[in-house]
Amino acid sequence: MKAVGYQKSLPIDDASSLVDFEAAKPEPKGRDIRVAVKAISANPVDYKVRKRAAPPAGQTKILGYDAAGIIDAIGPDVTLFKPGDEVFYAGSILRQGTNSEFHLVDERIVGAKPKTLSFAQSAALPLTSITAWELLFDRLGAVPGKSVDPRTLLIIGGAGGVGSILIQLARRLTGLTVVASASRPESQEWCLDLGAHAVIDHARPMKEQIEKLKLPPVALIASLTNTEQHYKALADIIAPQGKFGLIDDPQEFTFSVFKGKAVSVHWESMFTRSSFQTPDMIAQHNLLNDVADLIDKGVLRTTLDQAFGAINAANLKRAHALLESGKSRGKIVLEGW
């Protein structure tokens, strides 16, 4: 099968940073399904792994987590799917990735593809949807249901992949007031179009902007990017007894700034359930099915922003470079071989 991978951690402009190669088609065992991959999307975790995790000498590591495709074979213990089913999912960080023609994934972290979306549109969704859903409901404890919630959720980095879904989930499924941050006009417009009640600029003092909006207390904060730059200012903004969630990897982070307000801090990693084979691992199967249902009912929409062509090393290098620049919006998708 065709695949894209790397043998050494190299800058993305190096010719060998990502390469096209041929690999053996994997065989499903246990609860694994084998998916004929039709489309994938690129995420910041792709380039972070490429930069930090070189495979053993002589081996080629395949990146990629998001995928949409058709099941072509199943392991003996599979009960949720059958060959021919169309699926979407975000894979496991401990296994070979989705930048390959065929891919193995545990059925418990796979959902049925939205019926109303193409493979490309569907591939934009899984990783960010799982991250946003778990962050909002499992970590920050937001309550699903449209009853009035007298609190504000502040989303730092609202125009990115996770932010683009989180805005929609919070606005469509909860009674929270939703404020997103974005620094560029096109990103601010994107956040408002997705449903944010208001947008602030995280490149300027945020507390003053929040105060001018005269909103309910900012009791929940989702810090999706550049947490180390913003967390001290956010500790000043957050309401007493609030909840602060983050998904990135701040080099410097001092928990004590939240102590006086008794603010709880929550990390979200959507790979936790698959990495540790948690008893509730199937929650991601159910979650993705719920997302697909909400898409098909018109409640949520895909966050696909740019299509970069076929799945190959050259196009994936373009995707990695754009993600590393910090100037991407929504999701970048590649489709076909």
Coordinates of C-alpha atoms in Angstrom, one line a residue:
M1 CA 0.0 0.0 0.0
K2 CA 1.0 3.6 -0.4
A3 CA 2.0 5.6 2.7
V4 CA 3.7 8.8 3.8
G5 CA 6.1 8.8 6.7
Y6 CA 9.5 9.8 8.1
Q7 CA 12.6 8.2 9.5
K8 CA 14.2 11.3 11.2
S9 CA 12.8 14.3 12.9
L10 CA 13.6 17.1 10.5
P11 CA 12.5 20.6 9.6
I12 CA 9.5 20.6 7.3
D13 CA 11.5 22.2 4.5
D14 CA 14.0 19.3 4.4
A15 CA 13.4 17.0 1.5
S16 CA 13.3 14.0 3.8
S17 CA 11.0 15.4 6.5
L18 CA 8.1 13.4 4.9
V19 CA 8.5 10.8 2.2
D20 CA 6.3 8.7 0.0
F21 CA 6.9 5.0 0.4
E22 CA 5.4 1.5 0.1
A23 CA 4.3 -0.5 3.2
A24 CA 2.7 -3.9 3.8
K25 CA -1.1 -3.8 4.1
P26 CA -1.8 -4.5 7.8
E27 CA -4.1 -7.4 8.9
P28 CA -6.8 -6.8 11.5
K29 CA -6.9 -8.8 14.8
G30 CA -9.1 -8.6 17.9
R31 CA -11.4 -5.5 17.8
D32 CA -9.4 -3.9 15.0
I33 CA -11.1 -2.8 11.7
R34 CA -9.1 -2.1 8.5
V35 CA -10.2 1.0 6.8
A36 CA -9.5 1.9 3.2
V37 CA -8.6 5.6 3.8
K38 CA -10.4 8.0 1.5
A39 CA -9.5 11.3 3.2
I40 CA -7.4 12.6 6.1
S41 CA -6.9 15.9 7.8
A42 CA -3.8 17.5 9.3
N43 CA -3.6 18.5 13.0
P44 CA -0.9 20.3 15.1
V45 CA -0.2 17.0 16.8
D46 CA 1.1 15.7 13.5
Y47 CA 4.0 18.1 13.3
K48 CA 4.6 18.0 17.0
V49 CA 5.1 14.2 16.8
R50 CA 7.2 14.6 13.7
K51 CA 9.5 17.0 15.5
R52 CA 9.8 15.1 18.7
A53 CA 9.4 11.4 18.1
A54 CA 11.9 9.8 15.6
P55 CA 11.2 6.1 15.0
P56 CA 13.8 3.5 15.7
A57 CA 16.7 3.3 13.3
G58 CA 15.7 1.9 9.9
Q59 CA 12.0 2.2 10.6
T60 CA 9.5 4.6 9.0
K61 CA 6.8 6.2 11.1
I62 CA 3.4 7.0 9.5
L63 CA 1.7 10.1 10.9
G64 CA -1.9 11.1 10.7
Y65 CA -4.8 10.7 13.1
D66 CA -8.0 11.9 11.4
A67 CA -9.4 9.8 8.7
A68 CA -12.6 8.9 6.9
G69 CA -13.0 5.8 4.7
I70 CA -14.6 2.5 4.1
I71 CA -14.1 -0.7 6.2
D72 CA -12.6 -3.4 4.0
A73 CA -11.8 -6.1 6.7
I74 CA -12.5 -6.7 10.4
G75 CA -10.9 -8.6 13.3
P76 CA -12.6 -11.6 14.8
D77 CA -13.9 -9.7 17.9
V78 CA -15.5 -6.8 16.1
T79 CA -19.2 -6.3 16.9
L80 CA -19.9 -2.6 16.0
F81 CA -19.1 -2.6 12.3
K82 CA -19.0 -4.7 9.1
P83 CA -17.1 -4.5 5.8
G84 CA -18.5 -1.8 3.6
D85 CA -19.4 0.6 6.4
E86 CA -18.3 4.2 6.0
V87 CA -16.6 5.5 9.1
F88 CA -14.6 8.4 10.6
Y89 CA -12.2 8.5 13.5
A90 CA -9.0 10.0 15.0
G91 CA -6.9 6.9 15.7
S92 CA -4.4 6.2 18.4
I93 CA -1.1 8.1 19.1
L94 CA 0.6 4.7 19.9
R95 CA 0.0 3.1 16.5
Q96 CA 0.9 3.8 12.9
G97 CA -1.1 6.7 11.5
T98 CA -3.7 7.4 8.9
N99 CA -1.4 8.7 6.1
S100 CA -1.7 5.3 4.4
E101 CA -4.0 3.6 2.0
F102 CA -5.2 1.1 4.6
H103 CA -5.2 1.6 8.3
L104 CA -6.0 -0.4 11.5
V105 CA -8.0 1.1 14.3
D106 CA -9.9 -0.2 17.3
E107 CA -13.6 -0.1 16.6
R108 CA -14.3 1.5 20.1
I109 CA -12.9 4.8 18.9
V110 CA -14.6 4.8 15.5
G111 CA -17.9 6.4 14.5
A112 CA -20.3 6.0 11.5
K113 CA -19.5 8.7 9.0
P114 CA -22.0 11.6 8.7
K115 CA -24.4 10.6 5.9
T116 CA -24.7 14.2 4.6
L117 CA -20.9 14.9 4.3
S118 CA -18.3 13.8 1.8
F119 CA -15.3 11.8 3.0
A120 CA -13.2 15.0 2.9
Q121 CA -15.7 17.0 4.9
S122 CA -16.0 14.2 7.5
A123 CA -12.2 13.8 7.8
A124 CA -12.0 17.3 9.1
L125 CA -14.0 16.5 12.2
P126 CA -13.0 13.5 14.5
L127 CA -9.9 14.6 16.5
T128 CA -11.1 18.2 17.1
S129 CA -14.7 17.0 17.8
I130 CA -13.5 14.5 20.4
T131 CA -11.1 17.1 22.0
A132 CA -13.8 19.8 22.1
W133 CA -16.5 17.5 23.4
E134 CA -14.4 16.0 26.1
L135 CA -13.0 19.4 27.1
L136 CA -16.4 21.0 27.3
F137 CA -18.4 18.2 29.0
D138 CA -16.0 15.8 30.7
R139 CA -13.3 18.3 31.9
L140 CA -15.1 21.7 32.3
G141 CA -18.4 20.1 33.3
A142 CA -20.6 22.2 31.0
V143 CA -24.2 20.9 31.1
P144 CA -25.7 19.8 27.7
G145 CA -29.2 21.2 27.2
K146 CA -30.4 24.6 26.2
S147 CA -31.5 25.8 29.6
V148 CA -30.1 29.2 30.5
D149 CA -26.6 28.9 32.0
P150 CA -25.6 32.1 33.8
R151 CA -21.9 31.7 32.9
T152 CA -19.6 32.7 30.1
L153 CA -17.2 30.3 28.4
L154 CA -14.1 32.0 27.0
I155 CA -12.3 30.1 24.2
I156 CA -8.7 31.2 23.5
G157 CA -7.8 30.5 19.9
G158 CA -11.4 30.1 18.6
A159 CA -10.6 29.9 14.9
G160 CA -8.4 26.8 15.1
G161 CA -9.5 23.3 14.6
V162 CA -10.6 22.6 18.1
G163 CA -12.0 26.1 18.7
S164 CA -14.1 25.8 15.5
I165 CA -16.0 22.8 16.9
L166 CA -16.0 24.0 20.5
I167 CA -17.8 27.3 19.6
Q168 CA -20.5 25.2 17.8
L169 CA -20.9 22.7 20.6
A170 CA -21.1 25.4 23.3
R171 CA -23.5 27.6 21.4
R172 CA -25.8 24.8 20.0
L173 CA -25.8 22.4 22.9
T174 CA -25.6 24.6 26.1
G175 CA -27.0 27.8 27.5
L176 CA -23.5 29.3 28.0
T177 CA -22.5 32.7 26.7
V178 CA -19.7 31.9 24.3
V179 CA -16.8 34.3 23.7
A180 CA -13.9 33.4 21.4
S181 CA -10.5 35.1 21.0
A182 CA -8.9 35.7 17.6
S183 CA -6.4 38.3 16.5
R184 CA -6.9 38.6 12.7
P185 CA -10.1 40.0 11.1
E186 CA -10.7 36.9 9.0
S187 CA -10.4 34.7 12.1
Q188 CA -12.7 36.9 14.1
E189 CA -15.3 36.8 11.4
W190 CA -14.9 33.0 11.3
C191 CA -15.6 32.7 15.0
L192 CA -18.8 34.9 14.8
D193 CA -20.0 32.9 11.8
L194 CA -19.7 29.7 13.8
G195 CA -21.8 31.1 16.6
A196 CA -19.7 33.0 19.1
H197 CA -21.7 35.6 20.9
A198 CA -18.6 37.9 20.9
V199 CA -15.0 37.9 19.9
I200 CA -12.0 39.5 21.6
D201 CA -8.4 40.0 20.4
H202 CA -5.9 38.0 22.5
A203 CA -3.1 40.2 21.1
R204 CA -4.5 43.1 23.2
P205 CA -5.3 43.3 26.9
M206 CA -8.2 40.9 27.3
K207 CA -9.6 41.9 30.7
E208 CA -10.6 45.3 29.4
Q209 CA -12.3 43.9 26.4
I210 CA -14.2 41.4 28.5
E211 CA -15.4 44.1 31.0
K212 CA -16.7 46.2 28.1
L213 CA -18.9 43.4 26.9
K214 CA -20.7 43.3 30.3
L215 CA -21.2 39.5 30.2
P216 CA -22.1 36.9 32.8
P217 CA -19.1 35.8 34.9
V218 CA -16.3 34.1 32.9
A219 CA -16.5 30.8 34.9
L220 CA -15.1 28.5 32.2
I221 CA -12.0 29.1 30.1
A222 CA -10.7 26.8 27.3
S223 CA -7.1 27.7 26.5
L224 CA -6.4 26.1 23.2
T225 CA -3.2 27.8 22.1
N226 CA -0.2 29.8 23.5
T227 CA -1.3 29.0 27.1
E228 CA 2.1 30.1 28.5
Q229 CA 1.6 33.6 27.1
H230 CA -1.9 34.1 28.3
Y231 CA -2.6 32.1 31.5
K232 CA -1.6 34.8 34.0
A233 CA -4.0 37.3 32.3
L234 CA -6.6 34.6 32.2
A235 CA -6.2 33.9 35.9
D236 CA -7.1 37.6 36.4
I237 CA -10.2 37.2 34.2
I238 CA -11.7 33.9 35.4
A239 CA -14.4 34.0 38.1
P240 CA -13.8 32.6 41.6
Q241 CA -14.3 28.8 41.7
G242 CA -14.1 28.7 37.9
K243 CA -12.6 25.9 35.7
F244 CA -9.6 26.4 33.4
G245 CA -9.0 23.8 30.7
L246 CA -6.0 23.5 28.3
I247 CA -4.9 21.2 25.5
D248 CA -1.4 22.5 24.5
D249 CA 2.0 22.1 26.1
P250 CA 3.1 25.3 27.9
Q251 CA 6.8 25.4 28.6
E252 CA 6.0 27.5 31.7
F253 CA 2.9 27.1 33.8
T254 CA 2.5 28.0 37.4
F255 CA -0.6 26.5 39.0
S256 CA -0.5 28.8 42.0
V257 CA -1.9 31.8 40.1
F258 CA -5.3 30.1 40.3
K259 CA -5.1 29.2 44.0
G260 CA -6.6 32.4 45.4
K261 CA -9.8 31.9 43.4
A262 CA -9.9 28.1 44.0
V263 CA -9.9 27.6 40.2
S264 CA -9.5 24.0 39.1
V265 CA -7.2 23.2 36.2
H266 CA -8.0 20.5 33.7
W267 CA -5.9 19.0 30.9
E268 CA -7.6 17.4 27.9
S269 CA -6.0 14.8 25.7
M270 CA -8.2 12.9 23.3
F271 CA -5.7 10.1 23.1
T272 CA -5.9 9.2 26.8
R273 CA -8.8 6.7 26.4
S274 CA -7.1 4.8 23.6
S275 CA -3.6 5.0 25.0
F276 CA -4.6 3.5 28.4
Q277 CA -7.5 1.3 27.1
T278 CA -9.7 2.9 29.7
P279 CA -13.0 1.1 30.7
D280 CA -15.0 3.9 29.1
M281 CA -13.0 3.9 25.8
I282 CA -16.2 3.2 23.8
A283 CA -17.3 6.7 24.8
Q284 CA -15.5 8.0 21.8
H285 CA -17.5 5.7 19.5
N286 CA -20.7 7.0 21.0
L287 CA -19.4 10.6 20.9
L288 CA -18.5 10.4 17.2
N289 CA -21.9 8.9 16.4
D290 CA -23.6 11.8 18.3
V291 CA -21.5 14.3 16.3
A292 CA -22.5 12.6 13.0
D293 CA -26.1 12.8 14.1
L294 CA -25.8 16.4 14.9
I295 CA -24.1 17.1 11.6
D296 CA -26.9 15.2 9.7
K297 CA -29.6 17.2 11.6
G298 CA -27.9 20.5 10.6
V299 CA -27.0 21.4 14.2
L300 CA -23.2 21.3 13.6
R301 CA -21.2 21.8 10.4
T302 CA -17.9 20.7 9.2
T303 CA -14.9 22.9 9.9
L304 CA -13.1 22.1 6.6
D305 CA -11.4 25.3 5.4
Q306 CA -8.8 24.2 2.8
A307 CA -8.4 21.1 0.6
F308 CA -4.7 20.4 -0.3
G309 CA -5.2 17.8 -2.9
A310 CA -4.2 14.1 -2.9
I311 CA -2.6 12.4 0.1
N312 CA 1.1 12.5 -0.6
A313 CA 4.3 13.8 0.9
A314 CA 4.4 17.0 -1.0
N315 CA 0.9 18.1 0.0
L316 CA 1.4 16.9 3.6
K317 CA 4.5 19.1 3.8
R318 CA 2.4 22.1 2.7
A319 CA -0.1 21.2 5.4
H320 CA 2.5 20.9 8.1
A321 CA 4.1 24.1 7.1
L322 CA 0.8 26.0 7.3
L323 CA 0.0 24.5 10.7
E324 CA 3.5 25.4 12.0
S325 CA 3.0 29.0 10.9
G326 CA 0.0 29.3 13.3
K327 CA -2.0 31.0 10.6
S328 CA -4.3 28.2 9.6
R329 CA -8.1 28.5 10.2
G330 CA -10.4 25.6 10.6
K331 CA -9.1 22.3 9.1
I332 CA -6.8 21.3 6.2
V333 CA -7.9 18.1 4.4
L334 CA -6.3 15.8 1.8
E335 CA -8.2 13.3 -0.2
G336 CA -7.5 10.4 -2.5
W337 CA -4.3 8.6 -3.6

